[in-house]
PDB file of C-alpha atoms and ligand atoms in Angstrom:
ATOM      1  CA  MET A   1      36.532 201.516 114.719  1.00 59.00           C
ATOM      2  CA  GLN A   2      34.888 199.299 117.330  1.00 61.00           C
ATOM      3  CA  ARG A   3      34.041 195.873 115.913  1.00 88.00           C
ATOM      4  CA  TRP A   4      32.661 192.757 117.542  1.00 92.00           C
ATOM      5  CA  ARG A   5      34.077 191.374 120.778  1.00 94.00           C
ATOM      6  CA  THR A   6      34.963 187.850 121.824  1.00 95.00           C
ATOM      7  CA  LEU A   7      32.193 186.304 123.947  1.00 97.00           C
ATOM      8  CA  GLU A   8      32.515 182.649 124.947  1.00 97.00           C
ATOM      9  CA  LEU A   9      29.481 180.551 125.904  1.00 98.00           C
ATOM     10  CA  PRO A  10      28.021 179.970 128.395  1.00 98.00           C
ATOM     11  CA  TRP A  11      28.139 183.599 129.505  1.00 98.00           C
ATOM     12  CA  ARG A  12      26.635 185.048 132.687  1.00 98.00           C
ATOM     13  CA  GLY A  13      26.493 188.709 133.521  1.00 98.00           C
ATOM     14  CA  VAL A  14      24.023 191.570 133.593  1.00 98.00           C
ATOM     15  CA  ASP A  15      22.273 193.506 130.858  1.00 98.00           C
ATOM     16  CA  ARG A  16      22.647 197.256 130.401  1.00 97.00           C
ATOM     17  CA  LEU A  17      20.029 197.869 133.125  1.00 98.00           C
ATOM     18  CA  GLY A  18      21.792 195.588 135.592  1.00 98.00           C
ATOM     19  CA  GLU A  19      19.428 192.590 135.380  1.00 98.00           C
ATOM     20  CA  ALA A  20      20.973 189.119 135.456  1.00 98.00           C
ATOM     21  CA  LEU A  21      21.375 187.617 131.997  1.00 98.00           C
ATOM     22  CA  GLU A  22      22.662 184.354 130.605  1.00 98.00           C
ATOM     23  CA  LEU A  23      23.659 183.494 127.050  1.00 98.00           C
ATOM     24  CA  ARG A  24      24.034 179.823 126.200  1.00 98.00           C
ATOM     25  CA  MET A  25      23.756 177.322 123.392  1.00 98.00           C
ATOM     26  CA  SER A  26      20.155 176.376 122.921  1.00 98.00           C
ATOM     27  CA  GLU A  27      19.156 172.851 123.919  1.00 97.00           C
ATOM     28  CA  PRO A  28      16.286 170.614 122.746  1.00 97.00           C
ATOM     29  CA  ARG A  29      14.490 171.348 126.061  1.00 96.00           C
ATOM     30  CA  ASP A  30      14.166 175.008 124.904  1.00 97.00           C
ATOM     31  CA  ALA A  31      11.863 174.033 122.011  1.00 98.00           C
ATOM     32  CA  VAL A  32       8.571 175.227 123.529  1.00 98.00           C
ATOM     33  CA  ALA A  33      10.058 178.518 124.769  1.00 98.00           C
ATOM     34  CA  TRP A  34      11.775 178.990 121.387  1.00 98.00           C
ATOM     35  CA  VAL A  35       8.461 178.663 119.507  1.00 98.00           C
ATOM     36  CA  GLU A  36       6.824 181.132 121.941  1.00 98.00           C
ATOM     37  CA  HIS A  37       9.695 183.538 121.293  1.00 98.00           C
ATOM     38  CA  LEU A  38       9.297 183.105 117.515  1.00 97.00           C
ATOM     39  CA  GLN A  39       5.611 183.845 117.823  1.00 96.00           C
ATOM     40  CA  ARG A  40       6.383 187.012 119.749  1.00 97.00           C
ATOM     41  CA  ILE A  41       9.068 188.414 117.463  1.00 96.00           C
ATOM     42  CA  THR A  42       7.088 187.677 114.304  1.00 95.00           C
ATOM     43  CA  THR A  43       4.093 189.627 115.627  1.00 95.00           C
ATOM     44  CA  GLU A  44       5.775 192.465 117.555  1.00 96.00           C
ATOM     45  CA  THR A  45       7.527 194.019 114.548  1.00 92.00           C
ATOM     46  CA  PRO A  46       7.154 193.951 110.757  1.00 94.00           C
ATOM     47  CA  TRP A  47      10.865 193.177 110.280  1.00 95.00           C
ATOM     48  CA  MET A  48      10.980 189.413 110.085  1.00 95.00           C
ATOM     49  CA  LEU A  49      10.594 187.512 106.806  1.00 96.00           C
ATOM     50  CA  GLN A  50       8.238 185.174 108.620  1.00 94.00           C
ATOM     51  CA  SER A  51       4.948 186.894 109.471  1.00 92.00           C
ATOM     52  CA  ASP A  52       2.060 185.982 111.736  1.00 88.00           C
ATOM     53  CA  GLU A  53       0.339 184.540 108.638  1.00 91.00           C
ATOM     54  CA  ASP A  54       2.959 181.785 108.363  1.00 95.00           C
ATOM     55  CA  PRO A  55       2.678 178.631 110.439  1.00 96.00           C
ATOM     56  CA  LEU A  56       5.083 178.326 113.340  1.00 96.00           C
ATOM     57  CA  PRO A  57       7.028 175.101 113.786  1.00 97.00           C
ATOM     58  CA  THR A  58       5.580 172.654 116.271  1.00 98.00           C
ATOM     59  CA  ALA A  59       7.587 172.083 119.443  1.00 98.00           C
ATOM     60  CA  GLY A  60       8.712 168.737 117.984  1.00 98.00           C
ATOM     61  CA  GLU A  61       9.884 170.345 114.737  1.00 98.00           C
ATOM     62  CA  GLN A  62      11.688 173.068 116.682  1.00 98.00           C
ATOM     63  CA  ARG A  63      13.387 170.435 118.843  1.00 98.00           C
ATOM     64  CA  GLY A  64      14.667 168.816 115.644  1.00 98.00           C
ATOM     65  CA  LEU A  65      15.930 172.165 114.319  1.00 98.00           C
ATOM     66  CA  ILE A  66      17.777 172.934 117.565  1.00 98.00           C
ATOM     67  CA  GLU A  67      19.370 169.481 117.438  1.00 98.00           C
ATOM     68  CA  GLU A  68      20.474 170.111 113.862  1.00 98.00           C
ATOM     69  CA  TYR A  69      22.059 173.471 114.762  1.00 98.00           C
ATOM     70  CA  GLY A  70      24.005 171.595 117.442  1.00 96.00           C
ATOM     71  CA  ILE A  71      25.227 168.872 115.093  1.00 96.00           C
ATOM     72  CA  ARG A  72      26.104 170.775 111.909  1.00 96.00           C
ATOM     73  CA  ALA A  73      29.604 172.188 111.899  1.00 94.00           C
ATOM     74  CA  GLY A  74      29.538 175.973 111.747  1.00 96.00           C
ATOM     75  CA  SER A  75      25.866 176.194 112.702  1.00 98.00           C
ATOM     76  CA  VAL A  76      24.668 177.326 116.100  1.00 98.00           C
ATOM     77  CA  ALA A  77      21.488 178.339 117.954  1.00 98.00           C
ATOM     78  CA  ILE A  78      22.071 180.647 120.919  1.00 98.00           C
ATOM     79  CA  CYS A  79      19.537 182.026 123.372  1.00 98.00           C
ATOM     80  CA  ALA A  80      19.503 184.800 125.954  1.00 98.00           C
ATOM     81  CA  VAL A  81      17.559 184.049 129.135  1.00 98.00           C
ATOM     82  CA  ARG A  82      17.156 185.272 132.679  1.00 98.00           C
ATOM     83  CA  PRO A  83      18.989 182.696 134.811  1.00 96.00           C
ATOM     84  CA  GLY A  84      16.515 180.200 136.275  1.00 92.00           C
ATOM     85  CA  GLU A  85      13.628 181.321 134.026  1.00 93.00           C
ATOM     86  CA  LYS A  86      12.147 179.293 131.170  1.00 89.00           C
ATOM     87  CA  GLY A  87      11.210 182.109 128.800  1.00 96.00           C
ATOM     88  CA  ILE A  88      13.595 183.257 126.068  1.00 98.00           C
ATOM     89  CA  LEU A  89      14.446 186.960 125.648  1.00 98.00           C
ATOM     90  CA  GLY A  90      16.514 186.742 122.485  1.00 98.00           C
ATOM     91  CA  THR A  91      17.847 184.290 119.940  1.00 98.00           C
ATOM     92  CA  ILE A  92      20.459 184.211 117.216  1.00 98.00           C
ATOM     93  CA  THR A  93      21.111 181.414 114.750  1.00 98.00           C
ATOM     94  CA  LEU A  94      23.816 180.687 112.218  1.00 98.00           C
ATOM     95  CA  ALA A  95      23.019 178.155 109.501  1.00 98.00           C
ATOM     96  CA  SER A  96      26.076 177.062 107.547  1.00 98.00           C
ATOM     97  CA  GLY A  97      26.010 176.262 103.827  1.00 97.00           C
ATOM     98  CA  ARG A  98      25.192 172.717 102.800  1.00 96.00           C
ATOM     99  CA  SER A  99      27.647 172.271  99.932  1.00 97.00           C
ATOM    100  CA  ARG A 100      31.444 172.107  99.849  1.00 96.00           C
ATOM    101  CA  ARG A 101      31.442 175.412  97.997  1.00 98.00           C
ATOM    102  CA  THR A 102      29.250 177.202 100.525  1.00 98.00           C
ATOM    103  CA  GLU A 103      30.000 175.509 103.852  1.00 97.00           C
ATOM    104  CA  HIS A 104      32.185 178.508 104.787  1.00 98.00           C
ATOM    105  CA  VAL A 105      29.116 180.788 104.675  1.00 98.00           C
ATOM    106  CA  ALA A 106      26.665 181.027 107.576  1.00 98.00           C
ATOM    107  CA  GLU A 107      23.302 182.755 107.328  1.00 98.00           C
ATOM    108  CA  LEU A 108      22.436 184.785 110.427  1.00 98.00           C
ATOM    109  CA  SER A 109      19.008 185.410 111.900  1.00 98.00           C
ATOM    110  CA  MET A 110      18.196 187.103 115.221  1.00 98.00           C
ATOM    111  CA  GLY A 111      15.450 188.627 117.310  1.00 98.00           C
ATOM    112  CA  VAL A 112      15.047 190.132 120.764  1.00 98.00           C
ATOM    113  CA  ALA A 113      11.700 190.492 122.573  1.00 98.00           C
ATOM    114  CA  LYS A 114      10.506 194.089 122.351  1.00 98.00           C
ATOM    115  CA  HIS A 115      10.301 194.636 126.117  1.00 97.00           C
ATOM    116  CA  ALA A 116      14.021 193.797 126.321  1.00 98.00           C
ATOM    117  CA  TRP A 117      15.284 196.040 123.486  1.00 98.00           C
ATOM    118  CA  GLY A 118      18.026 198.539 124.103  1.00 97.00           C
ATOM    119  CA  ARG A 119      19.621 196.594 126.977  1.00 98.00           C
ATOM    120  CA  GLY A 120      22.580 195.357 124.954  1.00 98.00           C
ATOM    121  CA  ILE A 121      21.168 191.843 124.459  1.00 98.00           C
ATOM    122  CA  GLY A 122      21.274 192.008 120.644  1.00 98.00           C
ATOM    123  CA  ARG A 123      24.906 193.075 120.724  1.00 98.00           C
ATOM    124  CA  LEU A 124      25.844 190.289 123.160  1.00 98.00           C
ATOM    125  CA  LEU A 125      24.081 187.700 120.986  1.00 98.00           C
ATOM    126  CA  MET A 126      25.965 189.000 117.943  1.00 98.00           C
ATOM    127  CA  ASP A 127      29.326 188.828 119.755  1.00 98.00           C
ATOM    128  CA  ALA A 128      28.583 185.246 120.867  1.00 98.00           C
ATOM    129  CA  ALA A 129      27.568 184.125 117.369  1.00 98.00           C
ATOM    130  CA  LEU A 130      30.597 185.662 115.633  1.00 98.00           C
ATOM    131  CA  THR A 131      32.926 184.231 118.297  1.00 97.00           C
ATOM    132  CA  HIS A 132      31.433 180.786 117.678  1.00 97.00           C
ATOM    133  CA  ALA A 133      31.677 181.201 113.908  1.00 97.00           C
ATOM    134  CA  LEU A 134      35.353 182.180 113.989  1.00 96.00           C
ATOM    135  CA  ALA A 135      36.198 179.371 116.422  1.00 96.00           C
ATOM    136  CA  SER A 136      34.495 176.818 114.156  1.00 96.00           C
ATOM    137  CA  ARG A 137      37.329 177.307 111.627  1.00 93.00           C
ATOM    138  CA  ILE A 138      34.772 176.373 108.953  1.00 97.00           C
ATOM    139  CA  VAL A 139      32.757 179.565 108.767  1.00 98.00           C
ATOM    140  CA  LYS A 140      34.628 182.400 107.089  1.00 98.00           C
ATOM    141  CA  ARG A 141      31.749 184.606 106.062  1.00 98.00           C
ATOM    142  CA  VAL A 142      28.465 185.495 107.752  1.00 98.00           C
ATOM    143  CA  SER A 143      25.581 186.804 105.652  1.00 98.00           C
ATOM    144  CA  LEU A 144      22.248 188.302 106.566  1.00 98.00           C
ATOM    145  CA  SER A 145      19.394 190.219 105.051  1.00 98.00           C
ATOM    146  CA  VAL A 146      17.542 193.057 106.707  1.00 98.00           C
ATOM    147  CA  PHE A 147      14.588 195.293 105.860  1.00 98.00           C
ATOM    148  CA  HIS A 148      15.866 198.576 104.401  1.00 97.00           C
ATOM    149  CA  ASP A 149      13.985 200.615 107.023  1.00 96.00           C
ATOM    150  CA  ASN A 150      15.105 198.533 110.033  1.00 98.00           C
ATOM    151  CA  GLU A 151      17.546 201.199 111.150  1.00 97.00           C
ATOM    152  CA  VAL A 152      18.349 199.851 114.618  1.00 97.00           C
ATOM    153  CA  ALA A 153      19.274 196.435 113.232  1.00 98.00           C
ATOM    154  CA  ARG A 154      21.292 197.887 110.323  1.00 98.00           C
ATOM    155  CA  ARG A 155      23.254 200.111 112.686  1.00 97.00           C
ATOM    156  CA  LEU A 156      24.024 197.169 114.959  1.00 98.00           C
ATOM    157  CA  TYR A 157      25.261 195.110 111.999  1.00 98.00           C
ATOM    158  CA  GLU A 158      27.387 197.947 110.641  1.00 97.00           C
ATOM    159  CA  ARG A 159      28.914 198.594 114.032  1.00 96.00           C
ATOM    160  CA  VAL A 160      30.204 195.020 114.359  1.00 96.00           C
ATOM    161  CA  GLY A 161      31.671 195.097 110.848  1.00 96.00           C
ATOM    162  CA  PHE A 162      29.006 193.975 108.381  1.00 97.00           C
ATOM    163  CA  ALA A 163      29.099 195.767 105.034  1.00 97.00           C
ATOM    164  CA  THR A 164      26.097 196.463 102.846  1.00 98.00           C
ATOM    165  CA  GLU A 165      26.565 194.415  99.690  1.00 98.00           C
ATOM    166  CA  GLY A 166      23.382 194.930  97.761  1.00 98.00           C
ATOM    167  CA  VAL A 167      19.686 195.577  97.666  1.00 98.00           C
ATOM    168  CA  LEU A 168      17.087 193.017  96.674  1.00 98.00           C
ATOM    169  CA  ARG A 169      14.464 195.274  95.145  1.00 98.00           C
ATOM    170  CA  ARG A 170      10.870 194.678  96.222  1.00 98.00           C
ATOM    171  CA  TYR A 171      11.824 191.319  97.669  1.00 98.00           C
ATOM    172  CA  VAL A 172       9.258 191.267 100.477  1.00 97.00           C
ATOM    173  CA  ARG A 173       5.515 191.376  99.962  1.00 96.00           C
ATOM    174  CA  MET A 174       3.885 193.444 102.709  1.00 95.00           C
ATOM    175  CA  GLY A 175       0.164 193.217 101.994  1.00 92.00           C
ATOM    176  CA  THR A 176      -0.416 195.358  98.909  1.00 96.00           C
ATOM    177  CA  HIS A 177       3.112 196.755  98.440  1.00 97.00           C
ATOM    178  CA  HIS A 178       6.660 195.409  98.243  1.00 98.00           C
ATOM    179  CA  GLU A 179       9.714 196.362 100.333  1.00 97.00           C
ATOM    180  CA  ASP A 180      13.437 196.237  99.591  1.00 98.00           C
ATOM    181  CA  LEU A 181      15.726 193.866 101.476  1.00 98.00           C
ATOM    182  CA  VAL A 182      19.356 194.837 102.141  1.00 98.00           C
ATOM    183  CA  VAL A 183      22.017 192.109 101.953  1.00 98.00           C
ATOM    184  CA  MET A 184      24.951 192.449 104.352  1.00 98.00           C
ATOM    185  CA  GLY A 185      28.071 190.352 104.902  1.00 98.00           C
ATOM    186  CA  ILE A 186      31.206 190.096 107.010  1.00 98.00           C
ATOM    187  CA  TRP A 187      34.465 188.240 106.278  1.00 96.00           C
ATOM    188  CA  LEU A 188      35.344 187.172 109.802  1.00 95.00           C
ATOM    189  CA  GLU A 189      39.130 187.210 109.621  1.00 91.00           C
ATOM    190  CA  ASP A 190      39.109 190.770 108.262  1.00 90.00           C
ATOM    191  CA  GLU A 191      37.069 192.088 111.195  1.00 85.00           C
ATOM    192  CA  ALA A 192      38.108 189.775 114.052  1.00 84.00           C
ATOM    193  CA  PRO A 193      39.102 191.238 117.421  1.00 88.00           C
ATOM    194  CA  THR A 194      42.851 191.133 117.964  1.00 72.00           C
ATOM    195  CA  ALA A 195      44.100 189.051 120.914  1.00 55.00           C
ATOM    196  CA  GLY A 196      43.743 191.108 124.092  1.00 45.00           C
ATOM    197  CA  GLY A 197      42.291 193.927 122.043  1.00 42.00           C
ATOM    198  CA  LEU A 198      38.605 194.650 121.978  1.00 42.00           C
ATOM    199  CA  ALA A 199      37.426 191.720 124.096  1.00 39.00           C
TER     200      ALA A 199
HETATM  201  C1  COA B   1      17.597 194.508 116.064  1.00 59.63           C
HETATM  202  C2  COA B   1      17.521 193.910 117.464  1.00 59.63           C
HETATM  203  C3  COA B   1      17.955 192.450 117.394  1.00 59.63           C
HETATM  204  C4  COA B   1      18.446 194.686 118.397  1.00 59.63           C
HETATM  205  O1  COA B   1      18.370 194.067 119.674  1.00 59.63           O
HETATM  206  P1  COA B   1      18.615 194.897 121.031  1.00 59.63           P
HETATM  207  O2  COA B   1      18.756 193.916 122.131  1.00 59.63           O
HETATM  208  O3  COA B   1      17.609 195.966 121.182  1.00 59.63           O
HETATM  209  O4  COA B   1      20.028 195.527 120.675  1.00 59.63           O
HETATM  210  P2  COA B   1      21.018 196.275 121.654  1.00 59.63           P
HETATM  211  O5  COA B   1      20.316 196.657 122.928  1.00 59.63           O
HETATM  212  O6  COA B   1      22.248 195.471 121.745  1.00 59.63           O
HETATM  213  O7  COA B   1      21.260 197.608 120.860  1.00 59.63           O
HETATM  214  C5  COA B   1      22.008 197.663 119.691  1.00 59.63           C
HETATM  215  C6  COA B   1      22.169 199.117 119.354  1.00 59.63           C
HETATM  216  O8  COA B   1      20.918 199.652 118.921  1.00 59.63           O
HETATM  217  C7  COA B   1      20.510 200.733 119.764  1.00 59.63           C
HETATM  218  N1  COA B   1      19.073 200.610 119.978  1.00 59.63           N
HETATM  219  C8  COA B   1      18.410 199.547 120.459  1.00 59.63           C
HETATM  220  N2  COA B   1      17.095 199.781 120.449  1.00 59.63           N
HETATM  221  C9  COA B   1      16.948 201.034 119.938  1.00 59.63           C
HETATM  222  C10 COA B   1      15.826 201.860 119.651  1.00 59.63           C
HETATM  223  N3  COA B   1      14.574 201.440 119.871  1.00 59.63           N
HETATM  224  N4  COA B   1      16.039 203.082 119.105  1.00 59.63           N
HETATM  225  C11 COA B   1      17.269 203.523 118.853  1.00 59.63           C
HETATM  226  N5  COA B   1      18.389 202.785 119.093  1.00 59.63           N
HETATM  227  C12 COA B   1      18.215 201.562 119.631  1.00 59.63           C
HETATM  228  C13 COA B   1      21.257 200.529 121.045  1.00 59.63           C
HETATM  229  O9  COA B   1      21.433 201.739 121.737  1.00 59.63           O
HETATM  230  C14 COA B   1      22.557 199.950 120.547  1.00 59.63           C
HETATM  231  O10 COA B   1      23.412 200.959 120.080  1.00 59.63           O
HETATM  232  P3  COA B   1      24.709 201.324 120.960  1.00 59.63           P
HETATM  233  O11 COA B   1      25.518 200.054 121.016  1.00 59.63           O
HETATM  234  O12 COA B   1      25.329 202.415 120.187  1.00 59.63           O
HETATM  235  O13 COA B   1      24.188 201.743 122.290  1.00 59.63           O
HETATM  236  C15 COA B   1      16.082 194.035 118.031  1.00 59.63           C
HETATM  237  O14 COA B   1      15.694 195.382 117.936  1.00 59.63           O
HETATM  238  C16 COA B   1      15.067 193.170 117.360  1.00 59.63           C
HETATM  239  O15 COA B   1      14.982 191.969 117.643  1.00 59.63           O
HETATM  240  N6  COA B   1      14.254 193.752 116.474  1.00 59.63           N
HETATM  241  C17 COA B   1      13.139 193.049 115.852  1.00 59.63           C
HETATM  242  C18 COA B   1      13.533 191.891 115.000  1.00 59.63           C
HETATM  243  C19 COA B   1      14.612 192.261 114.036  1.00 59.63           C
HETATM  244  O16 COA B   1      14.645 193.347 113.513  1.00 59.63           O
HETATM  245  N7  COA B   1      15.510 191.316 113.820  1.00 59.63           N
HETATM  246  C20 COA B   1      16.564 191.487 112.875  1.00 59.63           C
HETATM  247  C21 COA B   1      16.064 191.019 111.543  1.00 59.63           C
HETATM  248  S1  COA B   1      17.358 191.155 110.328  1.00 59.63           S
END
């Protein structure tokens, strides 16, 4: 079965429609564009835990968060951009555990701007994040949670090797009703690409 592929950063290539694309580690100078991206992905779909009712970080707070992702072993903040443009098309973050017993676990979060869906950007971001996680030698497991009806995202996660591990019943309040959240995980060494294999 096809799993995730090695993707080293920075990466330059084209998306599935042939438009130039760059994936790179996020830098503090991305803070404003990152907040704009957050605002977009939390309003374009119902599938983020943060909604448009929650306050967004300020640019200063976001700068601090990006710096922290860069400093903490096993954590990373990656963005997908059009080369030479300021706006962000997609992001993925890994936040590693804060205790000795959980530092091998990284929590994944991602989002791609709706106008850029289906161009392979989500898959590239996932490959870059898992490559970084494995190379860190600290992260062994990546965890995420996803809305039960977010079929595109669940399929993407399954395809790279995440397994469904449980359901958090009625975890998310959506106005007057509650939705289930699915917990997924991957043990990196079990699903890693073999040298010269899938990359
Ligand atoms: C889930 C998400 C990150 C996928 O990003 P993306 O850039 O569209 O993903 P890709 O283009 O790499 O596509 C991944 C797979 O989904 C398929 N896909 C993408 N959009 C699709 C759509 N609207 N309908 C059906 N399939 C779709 C692609 O064909 C691809 O499958 P393939 O590899 O077999 O061709 C993106 O849809 C998104 O940000 N959604 C909103 C926020 C969200 O759900 N975040 C995740 C929270 S856990």
